Amino acid sequence: MFTLNCKGSLWVINSPLVMGIINATPDSFYTTSRATGISHALETAETMIREGASILDIGGQSTRPNAVLVGEPEETDRVLPVITAIHRAFPDTCLSVDTYYPAVARAAIEAGASMVNDISGGRFYPNMLPVVASLKVPYICMHSTGTKETMHEKAITGNVCTEVVHYFKERLEACYQAGIKDVILDPGFGFGKTMEQNYRLLREMNSLQLFGLPVLLGISRKTMIHKTLGITADESLNGTTVLNTIGLMNKATILRVHDVKAAMEAVRLVTAHHQ
């Protein structure tokens, strides 16, 4: 069981949660996840909430390999209207902002988000961790390597699980020193890791339990699925469900997905299996 303080509201997590992905971007790798306008974003949010999503993760920049980097002003312009509209329509739903920009994180929290999801683990901008601490919201700290320009190029050498554990030890110390109270760990599947390393990390993901923190699994429709199967991202729902199930068996706390219904079914079946 875990607890999270989301802007004064105490969350008790006693079973795995599902986080739905809403991309306020024109170039995310999975086209169906792209919110083409406010009305589309609201429809997607309503569907995901109805299907069981506890958190909606809203991002304004694609972090796939070879994606064009988006600056802070443009990312703000993309995510803020979406967060504002969804928060107004569904005020009881936890919204997460997917950003490594401190100013975007602050603006998003002020607009109604209550969680920050940072692929850089606070490495790209030194003031990110103090900003999150001042906002008093949970922080998703992801494992990645290199800079925002090279994070898909600088591959890990050696044991990927050992590398990820050492990374989180260092990043958690930085988070706690900054004053962040609630941290969620994301091993960063697909970021600076080979196919073999991704699968080893999934097999040994329960090694992250030594930190005693929630662990987020973000593998939805990623390359490790469709490249292995020789299919496309559009055809990768079944593969995603299989790997999400493995992740749940290895103690994943939150599934970050494009397809909420399938993920919720996996959670219910794995939960029933353990009862």
GROMACS .gro file of N, CA and C in nm, residues 16-122:
model
  321
   16PRO      N    1  -0.317  -0.173  -0.806
   16PRO     CA    2  -0.260  -0.100  -0.918
   16PRO      C    3  -0.358  -0.003  -0.984
   17LEU      N    4  -0.305   0.111  -1.028
   17LEU     CA    5  -0.384   0.214  -1.094
   17LEU      C    6  -0.350   0.220  -1.242
   18VAL      N    7  -0.441   0.280  -1.319
   18VAL     CA    8  -0.418   0.301  -1.462
   18VAL      C    9  -0.414   0.450  -1.491
   19MET      N   10  -0.311   0.491  -1.565
   19MET     CA   11  -0.293   0.629  -1.609
   19MET      C   12  -0.315   0.634  -1.759
   20GLY      N   13  -0.411   0.715  -1.803
   20GLY     CA   14  -0.439   0.728  -1.945
   20GLY      C   15  -0.356   0.840  -2.007
   21ILE      N   16  -0.307   0.817  -2.129
   21ILE     CA   17  -0.221   0.912  -2.199
   21ILE      C   18  -0.304   0.999  -2.293
   22ILE      N   19  -0.291   1.131  -2.277
   22ILE     CA   20  -0.352   1.226  -2.371
   22ILE      C   21  -0.241   1.316  -2.422
   23ASN      N   22  -0.213   1.309  -2.550
   23ASN     CA   23  -0.103   1.385  -2.610
   23ASN      C   24  -0.154   1.507  -2.684
   24ALA      N   25  -0.119   1.625  -2.634
   24ALA     CA   26  -0.155   1.749  -2.702
   24ALA      C   27  -0.043   1.783  -2.801
   25THR      N   28  -0.018   1.688  -2.889
   25THR     CA   29   0.093   1.698  -2.985
   25THR      C   30   0.048   1.652  -3.123
   26PRO      N   31   0.113   1.702  -3.229
   26PRO     CA   32   0.079   1.657  -3.364
   26PRO      C   33   0.164   1.540  -3.411
   27ASP      N   34   0.262   1.495  -3.328
   27ASP     CA   35   0.360   1.399  -3.379
   27ASP      C   36   0.390   1.282  -3.286
   28SER      N   37   0.302   1.254  -3.190
   28SER     CA   38   0.326   1.137  -3.104
   28SER      C   39   0.325   1.010  -3.188
   29PHE      N   40   0.403   0.911  -3.146
   29PHE     CA   41   0.423   0.793  -3.230
   29PHE      C   42   0.296   0.714  -3.254
   30TYR      N   43   0.202   0.720  -3.160
   30TYR     CA   44   0.074   0.649  -3.176
   30TYR      C   45  -0.032   0.753  -3.208
   31THR      N   46  -0.074   0.755  -3.333
   31THR     CA   47  -0.158   0.865  -3.382
   31THR      C   48  -0.289   0.879  -3.306
   32THR      N   49  -0.347   0.767  -3.262
   32THR     CA   50  -0.477   0.772  -3.194
   32THR      C   51  -0.470   0.848  -3.062
   33SER      N   52  -0.351   0.858  -3.003
   33SER     CA   53  -0.339   0.926  -2.874
   33SER      C   54  -0.332   1.077  -2.887
   34ARG      N   55  -0.325   1.128  -3.009
   34ARG     CA   56  -0.312   1.272  -3.029
   34ARG      C   57  -0.446   1.342  -3.012
   35ALA      N   58  -0.451   1.438  -2.922
   35ALA     CA   59  -0.571   1.519  -2.903
   35ALA      C   60  -0.569   1.632  -3.006
   36THR      N   61  -0.662   1.629  -3.099
   36THR     CA   62  -0.661   1.725  -3.210
   36THR      C   63  -0.731   1.856  -3.176
   37GLY      N   64  -0.780   1.869  -3.056
   37GLY     CA   65  -0.847   1.991  -3.012
   37GLY      C   66  -0.906   1.970  -2.874
   38ILE      N   67  -0.959   2.075  -2.816
   38ILE     CA   68  -1.013   2.067  -2.680
   38ILE      C   69  -1.130   1.968  -2.674
   39SER      N   70  -1.219   1.973  -2.769
   39SER     CA   71  -1.335   1.883  -2.765
   39SER      C   72  -1.291   1.738  -2.774
   40HIS      N   73  -1.192   1.711  -2.859
   40HIS     CA   74  -1.140   1.575  -2.873
   40HIS      C   75  -1.074   1.530  -2.742
   41ALA      N   76  -0.998   1.620  -2.680
   41ALA     CA   77  -0.932   1.588  -2.552
   41ALA      C   78  -1.036   1.557  -2.444
   42LEU      N   79  -1.143   1.634  -2.442
   42LEU     CA   80  -1.249   1.610  -2.343
   42LEU      C   81  -1.319   1.478  -2.368
   43GLU      N   82  -1.343   1.444  -2.493
   43GLU     CA   83  -1.405   1.315  -2.525
   43GLU      C   84  -1.316   1.200  -2.482
   44THR      N   85  -1.186   1.214  -2.512
   44THR     CA   86  -1.090   1.110  -2.474
   44THR      C   87  -1.083   1.096  -2.322
   45ALA      N   88  -1.079   1.209  -2.252
   45ALA     CA   89  -1.075   1.206  -2.107
   45ALA      C   90  -1.198   1.138  -2.050
   46GLU      N   91  -1.314   1.173  -2.102
   46GLU     CA   92  -1.439   1.114  -2.052
   46GLU      C   93  -1.439   0.963  -2.071
   47THR      N   94  -1.393   0.918  -2.188
   47THR     CA   95  -1.388   0.774  -2.216
   47THR      C   96  -1.292   0.704  -2.120
   48MET      N   97  -1.174   0.762  -2.102
   48MET     CA   98  -1.074   0.700  -2.015
   48MET      C   99  -1.121   0.694  -1.870
   49ILE      N  100  -1.186   0.800  -1.824
   49ILE     CA  101  -1.238   0.800  -1.686
   49ILE      C  102  -1.347   0.695  -1.671
   50ARG      N  103  -1.434   0.687  -1.768
   50ARG     CA  104  -1.542   0.588  -1.763
   50ARG      C  105  -1.486   0.446  -1.763
   51GLU      N  106  -1.375   0.426  -1.833
   51GLU     CA  107  -1.316   0.292  -1.841
   51GLU      C  108  -1.230   0.257  -1.719
   52GLY      N  109  -1.207   0.356  -1.632
   52GLY     CA  110  -1.139   0.324  -1.507
   52GLY      C  111  -1.007   0.394  -1.479
   53ALA      N  112  -0.966   0.489  -1.563
   53ALA     CA  113  -0.840   0.559  -1.539
   53ALA      C  114  -0.849   0.643  -1.411
   54SER      N  115  -0.750   0.632  -1.326
   54SER     CA  116  -0.743   0.713  -1.204
   54SER      C  117  -0.665   0.842  -1.227
   55ILE      N  118  -0.576   0.840  -1.327
   55ILE     CA  119  -0.490   0.954  -1.358
   55ILE      C  120  -0.491   0.974  -1.510
   56LEU      N  121  -0.489   1.099  -1.553
   56LEU     CA  122  -0.472   1.131  -1.695
   56LEU      C  123  -0.342   1.208  -1.710
   57ASP      N  124  -0.255   1.161  -1.798
   57ASP     CA  125  -0.123   1.222  -1.818
   57ASP      C  126  -0.125   1.303  -1.947
   58ILE      N  127  -0.103   1.433  -1.935
   58ILE     CA  128  -0.117   1.522  -2.050
   58ILE      C  129   0.019   1.581  -2.085
   59GLY      N  130   0.061   1.559  -2.208
   59GLY     CA  131   0.192   1.607  -2.252
   59GLY      C  132   0.182   1.689  -2.379
   60GLY      N  133   0.275   1.781  -2.397
   60GLY     CA  134   0.275   1.866  -2.515
   60GLY      C  135   0.397   1.849  -2.602
   61GLN      N  136   0.468   1.737  -2.584
   61GLN     CA  137   0.589   1.714  -2.662
   61GLN      C  138   0.613   1.565  -2.679
   62SER      N  139   0.637   1.523  -2.802
   62SER     CA  140   0.670   1.383  -2.826
   62SER      C  141   0.814   1.357  -2.784
   63THR      N  142   0.836   1.247  -2.713
   63THR     CA  143   0.971   1.211  -2.670
   63THR      C  144   1.019   1.085  -2.741
   64ARG      N  145   0.955   1.054  -2.854
   64ARG     CA  146   1.001   0.939  -2.933
   64ARG      C  147   1.134   0.973  -2.999
   65PRO      N  148   1.210   0.871  -3.043
   65PRO     CA  149   1.337   0.900  -3.112
   65PRO      C  150   1.314   0.987  -3.236
   66ASN      N  151   1.403   1.084  -3.257
   66ASN     CA  152   1.402   1.174  -3.373
   66ASN      C  153   1.286   1.274  -3.372
   67ALA      N  154   1.216   1.286  -3.261
   67ALA     CA  155   1.110   1.387  -3.253
   67ALA      C  156   1.172   1.526  -3.249
   68VAL      N  157   1.100   1.625  -3.302
   68VAL     CA  158   1.146   1.764  -3.299
   68VAL      C  159   1.124   1.819  -3.158
   69LEU      N  160   1.228   1.876  -3.101
   69LEU     CA  161   1.217   1.932  -2.966
   69LEU      C  162   1.128   2.056  -2.969
   70VAL      N  163   1.042   2.067  -2.869
   70VAL     CA  164   0.949   2.179  -2.857
   70VAL      C  165   0.992   2.266  -2.739
   71GLY      N  166   0.996   2.396  -2.760
   71GLY     CA  167   1.037   2.487  -2.655
   71GLY      C  168   0.930   2.507  -2.549
   72GLU      N  169   0.970   2.569  -2.441
   72GLU     CA  170   0.882   2.590  -2.328
   72GLU      C  171   0.754   2.669  -2.363
   73PRO      N  172   0.763   2.780  -2.439
   73PRO     CA  173   0.640   2.855  -2.470
   73PRO      C  174   0.539   2.774  -2.551
   74GLU      N  175   0.589   2.700  -2.651
   74GLU     CA  176   0.497   2.621  -2.733
   74GLU      C  177   0.436   2.506  -2.654
   75GLU      N  178   0.517   2.441  -2.571
   75GLU     CA  179   0.462   2.332  -2.490
   75GLU      C  180   0.356   2.385  -2.394
   76THR      N  181   0.380   2.502  -2.336
   76THR     CA  182   0.280   2.564  -2.249
   76THR      C  183   0.151   2.589  -2.324
   77ASP      N  184   0.163   2.644  -2.444
   77ASP     CA  185   0.044   2.674  -2.525
   77ASP      C  186  -0.034   2.548  -2.561
   78ARG      N  187   0.036   2.435  -2.570
   78ARG     CA  188  -0.031   2.309  -2.605
   78ARG      C  189  -0.104   2.248  -2.485
   79VAL      N  190  -0.038   2.243  -2.371
   79VAL     CA  191  -0.095   2.166  -2.260
   79VAL      C  192  -0.191   2.245  -2.172
   80LEU      N  193  -0.168   2.375  -2.155
   80LEU     CA  194  -0.249   2.450  -2.061
   80LEU      C  195  -0.398   2.452  -2.094
   81PRO      N  196  -0.438   2.478  -2.220
   81PRO     CA  197  -0.581   2.476  -2.250
   81PRO      C  198  -0.644   2.338  -2.227
   82VAL      N  199  -0.570   2.231  -2.255
   82VAL     CA  200  -0.622   2.096  -2.237
   82VAL      C  201  -0.639   2.065  -2.089
   83ILE      N  202  -0.538   2.097  -2.009
   83ILE     CA  203  -0.547   2.073  -1.865
   83ILE      C  204  -0.659   2.154  -1.803
   84THR      N  205  -0.669   2.280  -1.842
   84THR     CA  206  -0.773   2.368  -1.788
   84THR      C  207  -0.912   2.312  -1.818
   85ALA      N  208  -0.933   2.270  -1.943
   85ALA     CA  209  -1.065   2.220  -1.985
   85ALA      C  210  -1.099   2.088  -1.916
   86ILE      N  211  -1.003   1.997  -1.909
   86ILE     CA  212  -1.030   1.867  -1.846
   86ILE      C  213  -1.053   1.884  -1.696
   87HIS      N  214  -0.974   1.969  -1.633
   87HIS     CA  215  -0.992   1.991  -1.489
   87HIS      C  216  -1.129   2.053  -1.460
   88ARG      N  217  -1.172   2.142  -1.546
   88ARG     CA  218  -1.302   2.205  -1.527
   88ARG      C  219  -1.414   2.103  -1.543
   89ALA      N  220  -1.400   2.015  -1.641
   89ALA     CA  221  -1.505   1.916  -1.670
   89ALA      C  222  -1.502   1.799  -1.571
   90PHE      N  223  -1.382   1.762  -1.525
   90PHE     CA  224  -1.367   1.645  -1.437
   90PHE      C  225  -1.278   1.682  -1.319
   91PRO      N  226  -1.328   1.767  -1.229
   91PRO     CA  227  -1.244   1.820  -1.121
   91PRO      C  228  -1.194   1.716  -1.021
   92ASP      N  229  -1.258   1.599  -1.016
   92ASP     CA  230  -1.217   1.496  -0.920
   92ASP      C  231  -1.112   1.401  -0.976
   93THR      N  232  -1.076   1.417  -1.104
   93THR     CA  233  -0.976   1.329  -1.166
   93THR      C  234  -0.837   1.388  -1.150
   94CYS      N  235  -0.742   1.304  -1.111
   94CYS     CA  236  -0.603   1.347  -1.098
   94CYS      C  237  -0.541   1.366  -1.236
   95LEU      N  238  -0.488   1.485  -1.261
   95LEU     CA  239  -0.422   1.514  -1.387
   95LEU      C  240  -0.271   1.526  -1.364
   96SER      N  241  -0.195   1.465  -1.453
   96SER     CA  242  -0.050   1.472  -1.449
   96SER      C  243  -0.002   1.549  -1.571
   97VAL      N  244   0.101   1.632  -1.554
   97VAL     CA  245   0.160   1.700  -1.669
   97VAL      C  246   0.293   1.633  -1.701
   98ASP      N  247   0.309   1.595  -1.827
   98ASP     CA  248   0.430   1.528  -1.874
   98ASP      C  249   0.524   1.635  -1.932
   99THR      N  250   0.622   1.676  -1.853
   99THR     CA  251   0.711   1.785  -1.896
   99THR      C  252   0.842   1.778  -1.821
  100TYR      N  253   0.948   1.832  -1.882
  100TYR     CA  254   1.074   1.850  -1.810
  100TYR      C  255   1.105   1.998  -1.791
  101TYR      N  256   1.012   2.086  -1.830
  101TYR     CA  257   1.028   2.229  -1.811
  101TYR      C  258   0.967   2.274  -1.677
  102PRO      N  259   1.044   2.335  -1.589
  102PRO     CA  260   0.989   2.380  -1.460
  102PRO      C  261   0.873   2.479  -1.476
  103ALA      N  262   0.883   2.571  -1.571
  103ALA     CA  263   0.777   2.671  -1.588
  103ALA      C  264   0.647   2.607  -1.636
  104VAL      N  265   0.659   2.504  -1.721
  104VAL     CA  266   0.539   2.434  -1.768
  104VAL      C  267   0.476   2.357  -1.652
  105ALA      N  268   0.561   2.296  -1.569
  105ALA     CA  269   0.510   2.223  -1.452
  105ALA      C  270   0.432   2.317  -1.360
  106ARG      N  271   0.488   2.433  -1.332
  106ARG     CA  272   0.422   2.527  -1.243
  106ARG      C  273   0.289   2.574  -1.301
  107ALA      N  274   0.290   2.612  -1.429
  107ALA     CA  275   0.168   2.661  -1.493
  107ALA      C  276   0.061   2.553  -1.498
  108ALA      N  277   0.103   2.429  -1.523
  108ALA     CA  278   0.007   2.318  -1.532
  108ALA      C  279  -0.057   2.289  -1.397
  109ILE      N  280   0.023   2.292  -1.291
  109ILE     CA  281  -0.031   2.268  -1.156
  109ILE      C  282  -0.129   2.379  -1.120
  110GLU      N  283  -0.095   2.502  -1.153
  110GLU     CA  284  -0.184   2.615  -1.125
  110GLU      C  285  -0.313   2.605  -1.206
  111ALA      N  286  -0.307   2.537  -1.322
  111ALA     CA  287  -0.425   2.523  -1.408
  111ALA      C  288  -0.513   2.405  -1.368
  112GLY      N  289  -0.466   2.322  -1.274
  112GLY     CA  290  -0.550   2.212  -1.229
  112GLY      C  291  -0.485   2.076  -1.223
  113ALA      N  292  -0.363   2.061  -1.276
  113ALA     CA  293  -0.292   1.933  -1.264
  113ALA      C  294  -0.247   1.915  -1.119
  114SER      N  295  -0.222   1.792  -1.080
  114SER     CA  296  -0.179   1.766  -0.942
  114SER      C  297  -0.067   1.663  -0.934
  115MET      N  298   0.009   1.649  -1.045
  115MET     CA  299   0.122   1.557  -1.047
  115MET      C  300   0.214   1.598  -1.162
  116VAL      N  301   0.345   1.581  -1.144
  116VAL     CA  302   0.443   1.613  -1.248
  116VAL      C  303   0.514   1.486  -1.290
  117ASN      N  304   0.517   1.463  -1.421
  117ASN     CA  305   0.581   1.345  -1.480
  117ASN      C  306   0.700   1.394  -1.563
  118ASP      N  307   0.821   1.368  -1.516
  118ASP     CA  308   0.942   1.426  -1.575
  118ASP      C  309   1.035   1.317  -1.626
  119ILE      N  310   1.051   1.308  -1.758
  119ILE     CA  311   1.137   1.205  -1.816
  119ILE      C  312   1.284   1.225  -1.781
  120SER      N  313   1.320   1.345  -1.738
  120SER     CA  314   1.460   1.373  -1.710
  120SER      C  315   1.500   1.345  -1.566
  121GLY      N  316   1.403   1.317  -1.480
  121GLY     CA  317   1.436   1.299  -1.339
  121GLY      C  318   1.497   1.423  -1.277
  122GLY      N  319   1.465   1.540  -1.334
  122GLY     CA  320   1.518   1.666  -1.281
  122GLY      C  321   1.658   1.699  -1.328
   0.00000   0.00000   0.00000
